[in-house]
Every structure is written in structure tokens, then in C-alpha cells.
Amino acid sequence: MANQSDINRWKKGKDHWNKWAEGCLAAKVKLEKDGKWAVDRAGVATNAETKRWINSATTDFSGHFFEAKTDFSAFVFPHEVTFAVAEFRHRADFSGAKFCGSAYFRDATFRSVARFNSARFCKAASFRRTTFSGNAWFIGSRFKEKSVFSEATFDKTANFSESKFFGLASFNWVQSTGSFSLADALFAEVPDFTQTSFRAPVRLDNLRVPQARPFKLKGHDERAAYYRALKKIAIESHDHLRELNFFASEIRERRCNDDPWWHIRYWVGFFYELSSGFGRSILLPLAWLFASFVGFAYLYGRHAPDGCMPDSAWPDTRFLAEFYLSFLNSLPLVGFARAHGRDLAEKCLFGSSEAIKPTVDIVFIGQNIWSALLIFLVLLAVRNHFRIK
């Protein structure tokens, strides 16, 4: 249960509280300077001096019922603080508060507005199974390490705009029945939004989430699920750009998991990424189309018999004939409409259409198919970019 001395200290106001907190932090600095600060990897004290400091700097409001408006704005919590199972009957304001240690709000209930604007969480923050009956404001908050909102319930507005999450952020099983905003939020790691439920579309303007590394050989199945959940949110929010980005990262993370290396999906995914950036790039397939146009022209010149250039209406240079033939094969519909020009180019290069070897015919067909595929990818990227139905 709550520590009464912490409650009494809080009731004396911010100045009194922060003077105590600054004294605690200064004492910690002295312990570190004197070489007396000692904790193990779990943060547990390993000597008497450190243990005394942790006991004095830890605050406990667990299970406390805050009957009136609660003001913790700009408070400094020098070490671990817990509000587990606490209930805030009226507005609770933690705006600008600094949590130097872990902050626990597990199973807490906010009956009215909860403000955490510009709050700084230097260690882990847990809002697991917390209920926000009123608006929840986390605008500009900073979460330095892991933050957990798993199974939290937001009955009204939940605003995380401009918040920064530098550790793993978990929002799995969150239930939101009001508006939910992640506009301008930054996640240093891929957040977990699996199994979340939003009644209204989530605002994702300028949301920054790291994407999976391009051409990844082996992905991570858990991160693939994270991207799949983000893609679902983007679809429901009609944010087509982020939908495509999350889809691309999901495919990369599925490699060697849902898509084993021996399966065709693995290699089709690589081709889709290399040729068009998963349907997001217009320039990439156009660049491939131009490169193949030049490459096939070179192949036609290599397969043309030396010295074969009979009289024809074609200009006196094989170089143009090679490129013209490659151009027609690059655009199949145009090529079919320019049969006479094709015949002239083939006659200039090979002497006659009948003299063309079967291997060259196969190259013709291969360029037609390859170019048609690239043109399809260009059109697909245009459709995806402008979301043409």
C-alpha cells in the first residue's frame, strides 16, 4: 500500500517535493563519486549505502485513492515510483514530470483527464491494464527505455502526438473507444500494436517507425507480426503511404520464417523489392526498363552477322537499327503497330526475318515478357502512389 510519508510530502507541494528529490539525486552523485554506489545488473543494491539510498528515494502511492484534483506537474521522482492500483477520481496532471527511475501505473484508474504532456520517463514505464476513463494526454512525452501500455483501456481521447519512444513500446491488447493519435510520434524500435482495437481511425501523420533493412536475408517473425499490425492500423486509417512501407518491412521480416528460402515466395519477394521497392517506386522499374533496352540492343548487335547490311530504307548504321528493334520489343504494343519498321530493322541487322536464329527469337520473346512485367510494375507504383481504384 501507499507510503504515508510520500503522501504527506506530496501534499506540501512541488517545491517541497523537488527540494527533497534534488537532495536524493545529489546524494546519489556523491555515492558514485566516492565509489560507494553498487548495484547488480538487475539494479538491486549490493552494499548497505546503496540500499539505504534506494529505500529513501523510492516512492510508493500504490492503491491510494486520490479524491480531489491531483497535481504532480513538474515533479521529480528520483528513483522508482509506483501508482499501481491507484485511483484518480478527478483530473490527474503529470505534465513535465521527470521519472528518474522506473514508473509503474499498473492497474491504475484515471476517472477523468490524465495529463502526461512533456513528461520524461528515464527508465521503464508500465501502464499495463490501466484504465483511462477521461482524455489521456501524452503529448511530447519521452520514454527512454521500455514502455508498456498492454491491455490498457482508453475510453476517450488518447493523444501521443510528438511523443518519443527510445525503447520498445508495447501497446498490445489496447482497447480504444475514442480518438487515438500518434501524429509526429517517434519510435526508435518497432512498436508492438498486435491485437489492438481502435473504434476510430488512428492519426498517423508524420509517424516515424524504423523500417526493416533492405534485402534482408533472414527476418524475425515477431517483428513481422509488429509490422503486420501496423499495416492493419494504416489500412484502417487510410494512410496508404505507411501501409506500403509497413507491408515492405513485413515481407522482409518474413524471410526464412513464413517464407523459407527454398519457397518461391522468398525469391519473388526479393525480385519485387529489387525491381520496384515492393510496388512503391516509379523510377526503379523505369530505370530497369531503360537498362534492359540498352542491354538487349547490345545483344542484338552481338548476334547480327558481320557485314550484313543489305540495301534497305534503313539509315546506313547498324547502331540505330539495334536500338530501334530493342525499343519495339521494350514496348510490345508499339512494336506490334510498327511491323514495317521492325522488318526493316531485322533486315538491316540479320539480312532477313527468315535468317534470324531461334536463339535470337527467344531473346525477342524474353524482352517482350520482361518489358511487359516492368511496365506493369510502373503502372502498379503509379496506382499505389495515387491510390487509384
XYZ file of C-alpha atoms in Angstrom:
389
model
C 0.000 0.000 0.000
C 0.935 3.652 -0.295
C 3.660 5.106 1.897
C 2.071 7.767 4.104
C 5.277 9.809 4.291
C 5.272 10.085 0.493
C 1.649 11.253 0.541
C 2.439 13.855 3.212
C 5.447 15.090 1.238
C 3.338 15.412 -1.917
C 0.650 17.406 -0.119
C 3.245 20.051 0.812
C 3.599 20.954 -2.855
C 6.002 20.779 -5.748
C 8.738 22.980 -4.279
C 8.973 20.967 -1.093
C 8.906 17.679 -3.047
C 11.538 18.705 -5.588
C 13.858 20.025 -2.879
C 13.759 16.563 -1.330
C 14.246 14.904 -4.755
C 17.224 17.101 -5.602
C 18.786 16.166 -2.276
C 18.335 12.481 -3.124
C 19.912 12.896 -6.550
C 22.837 14.850 -5.089
C 23.377 12.076 -2.533
C 23.475 9.522 -5.337
C 26.062 11.565 -7.230
C 28.218 11.648 -4.078
C 27.925 7.885 -3.648
C 29.030 7.400 -7.242
C 31.896 9.858 -6.834
C 33.075 8.110 -3.652
C 32.851 4.705 -5.326
C 30.145 3.521 -2.931
C 27.354 3.129 -5.452
C 26.934 -0.584 -6.151
C 24.070 -2.385 -7.900
C 23.901 -5.613 -9.852
C 22.643 -5.960 -13.426
C 19.048 -6.057 -12.167
C 19.516 -2.778 -10.289
C 19.491 -4.411 -6.849
C 21.786 -2.813 -4.265
C 24.837 -4.842 -3.302
C 26.043 -2.757 -0.360
C 24.445 -1.044 2.630
C 24.980 2.554 1.437
C 23.261 1.955 -1.883
C 20.448 0.028 -0.244
C 19.740 2.907 2.160
C 19.636 5.392 -0.712
C 17.239 3.252 -2.779
C 14.926 2.813 0.203
C 14.870 6.554 0.867
C 14.441 7.602 -2.781
C 11.741 5.094 -3.756
C 8.185 6.434 -3.587
C 5.016 4.425 -3.255
C 1.447 5.598 -3.989
C 0.115 2.138 -4.766
C -3.557 1.632 -4.028
C -4.053 5.240 -2.978
C -7.379 6.920 -3.742
C -6.820 10.493 -4.954
C -10.161 12.128 -4.217
C -9.522 15.675 -5.474
C -7.639 17.036 -8.465
C -4.144 15.577 -8.427
C -1.166 17.728 -9.382
C 2.211 16.106 -9.974
C 3.163 18.514 -12.782
C 6.921 19.178 -12.964
C 7.553 16.816 -10.023
C 10.863 14.951 -9.988
C 10.821 11.335 -8.884
C 14.438 10.465 -8.006
C 14.035 6.711 -8.170
C 11.373 4.073 -8.667
C 7.783 5.178 -8.163
C 4.612 3.108 -8.178
C 0.995 4.149 -8.620
C -0.156 0.550 -9.088
C -3.886 0.077 -8.420
C -4.160 3.764 -7.539
C -7.371 5.576 -8.471
C -7.563 9.189 -9.591
C -11.117 10.425 -9.077
C -10.626 13.782 -10.787
C -8.063 15.274 -13.143
C -4.513 13.973 -12.750
C -1.706 16.164 -14.057
C 1.805 14.757 -14.532
C 2.786 17.283 -17.222
C 6.516 17.942 -17.240
C 7.182 15.350 -14.545
C 10.538 13.591 -14.590
C 10.724 9.920 -13.624
C 14.395 9.138 -12.966
C 13.640 5.512 -12.120
C 11.022 3.034 -13.269
C 7.418 4.230 -13.152
C 4.591 1.759 -12.520
C 0.933 2.606 -13.129
C -0.207 -0.994 -13.495
C -3.971 -1.443 -12.887
C -4.358 2.252 -12.090
C -7.627 4.009 -12.920
C -7.973 7.573 -14.174
C -11.627 8.609 -13.862
C -11.088 11.983 -15.506
C -8.458 13.692 -17.649
C -4.918 12.352 -17.311
C -2.129 14.664 -18.477
C 1.416 13.443 -19.101
C 2.381 16.142 -21.609
C 6.175 16.514 -21.906
C 6.736 14.005 -19.109
C 10.121 12.263 -19.155
C 10.439 8.589 -18.313
C 14.151 7.821 -17.890
C 13.614 4.129 -17.120
C 10.881 1.591 -17.792
C 7.299 2.838 -17.681
C 4.373 0.490 -17.182
C 0.708 1.383 -17.724
C -0.344 -2.230 -18.037
C -4.098 -2.816 -17.577
C -4.550 0.858 -16.747
C -7.981 2.387 -17.380
C -8.300 5.954 -18.715
C -11.967 6.919 -18.399
C -11.264 10.518 -19.415
C -8.929 12.001 -22.011
C -5.333 10.796 -21.801
C -2.698 13.272 -22.929
C 0.893 12.156 -23.528
C 1.802 14.944 -25.967
C 5.579 15.358 -26.187
C 6.335 12.683 -23.596
C 9.711 10.940 -23.730
C 10.155 7.269 -22.876
C 13.873 6.494 -22.574
C 13.524 2.742 -22.022
C 10.750 0.163 -22.346
C 7.194 1.432 -22.084
C 4.234 -0.888 -21.573
C 0.605 0.031 -22.271
C -0.508 -3.576 -22.760
C -4.201 -4.190 -22.041
C -4.758 -0.518 -21.244
C -8.228 0.890 -21.902
C -8.781 4.366 -23.344
C -12.430 5.379 -23.171
C -11.920 8.824 -24.686
C -9.134 10.662 -26.499
C -5.619 9.204 -26.251
C -3.042 11.588 -27.647
C 0.596 10.513 -28.049
C 1.440 13.243 -30.570
C 5.127 14.244 -30.663
C 5.994 11.571 -28.098
C 9.345 9.814 -28.399
C 9.852 6.156 -27.548
C 13.545 5.217 -27.396
C 12.962 1.683 -26.124
C 10.461 -0.995 -27.063
C 6.885 0.269 -26.784
C 4.168 -2.298 -26.206
C 0.528 -1.430 -26.967
C -0.703 -4.972 -27.493
C -4.317 -5.696 -26.468
C -5.034 -1.989 -26.052
C -8.727 -1.084 -26.274
C -9.540 2.412 -27.523
C -13.097 3.659 -27.995
C -12.196 7.307 -28.593
C -9.793 9.080 -30.924
C -6.173 7.917 -30.854
C -3.285 9.987 -32.188
C 0.318 9.047 -32.955
C 0.925 12.133 -35.098
C 4.609 13.177 -35.158
C 5.461 10.369 -32.723
C 8.867 8.720 -32.981
C 9.642 5.081 -32.240
C 13.309 4.058 -32.143
C 12.225 0.401 -32.218
C 9.281 -1.221 -33.961
C 6.323 -0.905 -31.533
C 4.004 -3.771 -30.697
C 0.388 -2.988 -31.636
C -0.717 -6.596 -32.050
C -4.311 -7.395 -31.093
C -5.185 -3.733 -30.542
C -8.724 -2.479 -31.094
C -9.484 1.066 -32.249
C -13.041 2.210 -32.803
C -11.920 5.295 -34.785
C -9.072 5.552 -37.329
C -5.706 6.315 -35.727
C -3.996 9.543 -36.741
C -0.557 8.672 -38.143
C 0.630 11.958 -39.687
C 4.453 12.089 -39.727
C 4.684 8.948 -37.608
C 8.282 7.695 -37.647
C 8.923 3.977 -37.248
C 12.192 2.249 -38.271
C 11.798 0.065 -41.336
C 13.330 -3.378 -41.828
C 16.747 -3.380 -43.504
C 16.571 -3.637 -47.324
C 17.399 -7.015 -48.907
C 17.400 -8.742 -45.541
C 18.290 -12.422 -45.947
C 16.674 -13.597 -42.711
C 13.906 -11.817 -40.860
C 12.389 -12.005 -37.389
C 8.894 -13.489 -37.107
C 7.938 -11.369 -34.071
C 8.835 -8.131 -35.841
C 6.920 -9.348 -38.895
C 3.829 -9.536 -36.656
C 4.522 -6.000 -35.384
C 4.676 -4.632 -38.943
C 1.547 -6.596 -39.880
C -0.331 -4.950 -37.010
C 0.933 -1.505 -38.023
C -0.126 -2.199 -41.613
C -3.632 -3.039 -40.381
C -3.803 0.250 -38.463
C -2.592 2.162 -41.554
C -5.250 0.467 -43.715
C -7.994 1.359 -41.260
C -6.659 4.926 -41.103
C -6.488 5.186 -44.920
C -2.792 6.063 -44.691
C -1.692 4.441 -47.957
C 1.974 5.503 -47.811
C 2.583 3.906 -44.418
C 0.529 0.905 -45.421
C 3.003 0.262 -48.256
C 6.031 0.886 -46.027
C 4.827 -1.474 -43.313
C 3.960 -4.088 -45.934
C 7.519 -3.884 -47.326
C 9.036 -4.351 -43.862
C 6.668 -7.227 -43.108
C 7.832 -9.083 -46.249
C 11.481 -8.559 -45.294
C 10.901 -9.860 -41.761
C 9.002 -12.915 -43.051
C 12.073 -14.218 -44.885
C 13.225 -17.612 -43.612
C 10.171 -17.678 -41.306
C 6.798 -17.691 -43.062
C 8.739 -17.528 -46.335
C 11.516 -20.195 -46.181
C 14.478 -19.710 -48.522
C 13.523 -22.696 -50.673
C 9.994 -21.408 -51.300
C 9.159 -19.341 -54.389
C 7.689 -16.597 -52.159
C 11.171 -15.917 -50.778
C 12.647 -15.235 -54.227
C 9.594 -13.436 -55.597
C 9.856 -11.114 -52.598
C 13.477 -10.343 -53.465
C 12.551 -9.673 -57.098
C 9.641 -7.464 -56.062
C 11.965 -5.458 -53.797
C 14.771 -5.183 -56.346
C 12.556 -4.285 -59.294
C 10.119 -1.836 -57.718
C 10.716 -1.440 -53.989
C 7.592 -3.528 -53.292
C 5.440 -1.533 -55.699
C 6.373 1.829 -54.158
C 8.886 3.137 -56.703
C 8.031 4.503 -60.154
C 11.625 5.335 -61.085
C 13.102 1.932 -60.215
C 11.215 -0.144 -62.819
C 11.699 2.693 -65.337
C 15.447 2.508 -64.698
C 15.365 -1.270 -65.198
C 13.380 -0.770 -68.398
C 15.952 1.674 -69.758
C 18.869 -0.558 -68.723
C 17.283 -3.581 -70.385
C 16.575 -1.513 -73.503
C 20.305 -0.760 -73.810
C 21.342 -4.298 -72.827
C 19.099 -6.050 -75.347
C 20.238 -3.663 -78.081
C 23.791 -4.758 -77.344
C 22.747 -8.425 -77.540
C 21.101 -7.897 -80.939
C 24.272 -6.297 -82.228
C 26.364 -9.200 -80.934
C 24.133 -11.750 -82.688
C 23.977 -9.903 -86.019
C 26.212 -11.459 -88.725
C 29.296 -9.396 -89.518
C 28.963 -7.266 -92.611
C 25.255 -7.985 -93.049
C 23.594 -4.747 -94.083
C 21.848 -5.094 -97.494
C 20.188 -2.238 -99.281
C 17.127 -1.077 -97.386
C 15.323 2.043 -96.463
C 17.142 1.986 -93.120
C 19.819 4.646 -92.463
C 23.371 3.489 -93.045
C 24.200 2.499 -89.472
C 23.559 -0.733 -87.573
C 23.668 1.080 -84.239
C 20.292 2.727 -84.806
C 18.718 -0.489 -86.067
C 19.716 -2.335 -82.893
C 18.216 0.321 -80.652
C 15.069 0.640 -82.734
C 14.467 -3.121 -82.553
C 15.118 -3.120 -78.794
C 12.763 -0.157 -78.400
C 9.954 -2.002 -80.197
C 10.484 -5.097 -78.027
C 10.524 -2.923 -74.896
C 7.041 -1.626 -75.728
C 5.180 -4.673 -77.145
C 2.034 -2.786 -78.135
C 4.093 -0.202 -80.002
C 6.134 -2.963 -81.626
C 3.047 -4.709 -82.976
C 1.903 -1.439 -84.544
C 5.258 -0.868 -86.241
C 5.544 -4.106 -88.202
C 7.090 -2.425 -91.250
C 9.761 -0.700 -89.168
C 10.531 -3.971 -87.382
C 11.003 -5.739 -90.733
C 13.408 -3.032 -91.888
C 15.427 -3.219 -88.665
C 15.617 -7.032 -88.806
C 16.623 -6.916 -92.476
C 19.331 -4.373 -91.721
C 20.743 -6.464 -88.857
C 20.196 -10.053 -89.993
C 19.628 -9.863 -93.751
C 16.000 -11.012 -93.498
C 13.440 -12.129 -90.939
C 13.912 -15.739 -92.072
C 17.628 -15.555 -91.281
C 17.046 -14.851 -87.600
C 18.244 -17.768 -85.459
C 15.873 -19.449 -82.940
C 18.053 -18.242 -80.069
C 17.529 -14.647 -81.169
C 13.783 -15.270 -81.390
C 13.858 -16.489 -77.793
C 15.666 -13.283 -76.810
C 12.936 -11.273 -78.567
C 10.226 -13.085 -76.622
C 12.179 -12.765 -73.365
C 12.488 -8.992 -73.810
C 8.759 -8.719 -74.562
C 7.855 -10.566 -71.349
C 10.447 -8.776 -69.206
C 9.439 -5.348 -70.504
C 5.734 -6.070 -70.054
C 6.435 -7.030 -66.430
C 8.389 -3.818 -65.809
C 5.672 -1.706 -67.392
C 3.146 -3.442 -65.141
C 5.308 -2.537 -62.106
C 5.448 1.099 -63.242
C 1.668 1.216 -63.511
C 1.310 -0.576 -60.174
C 3.543 2.015 -58.491
C 1.501 4.836 -60.040
C -1.676 3.183 -58.778
C -0.205 2.665 -55.299
C 1.182 6.183 -55.111
C -2.068 7.884 -56.061
C -4.306 5.102 -54.710
C -6.194 4.739 -57.984
C -9.037 2.241 -57.678
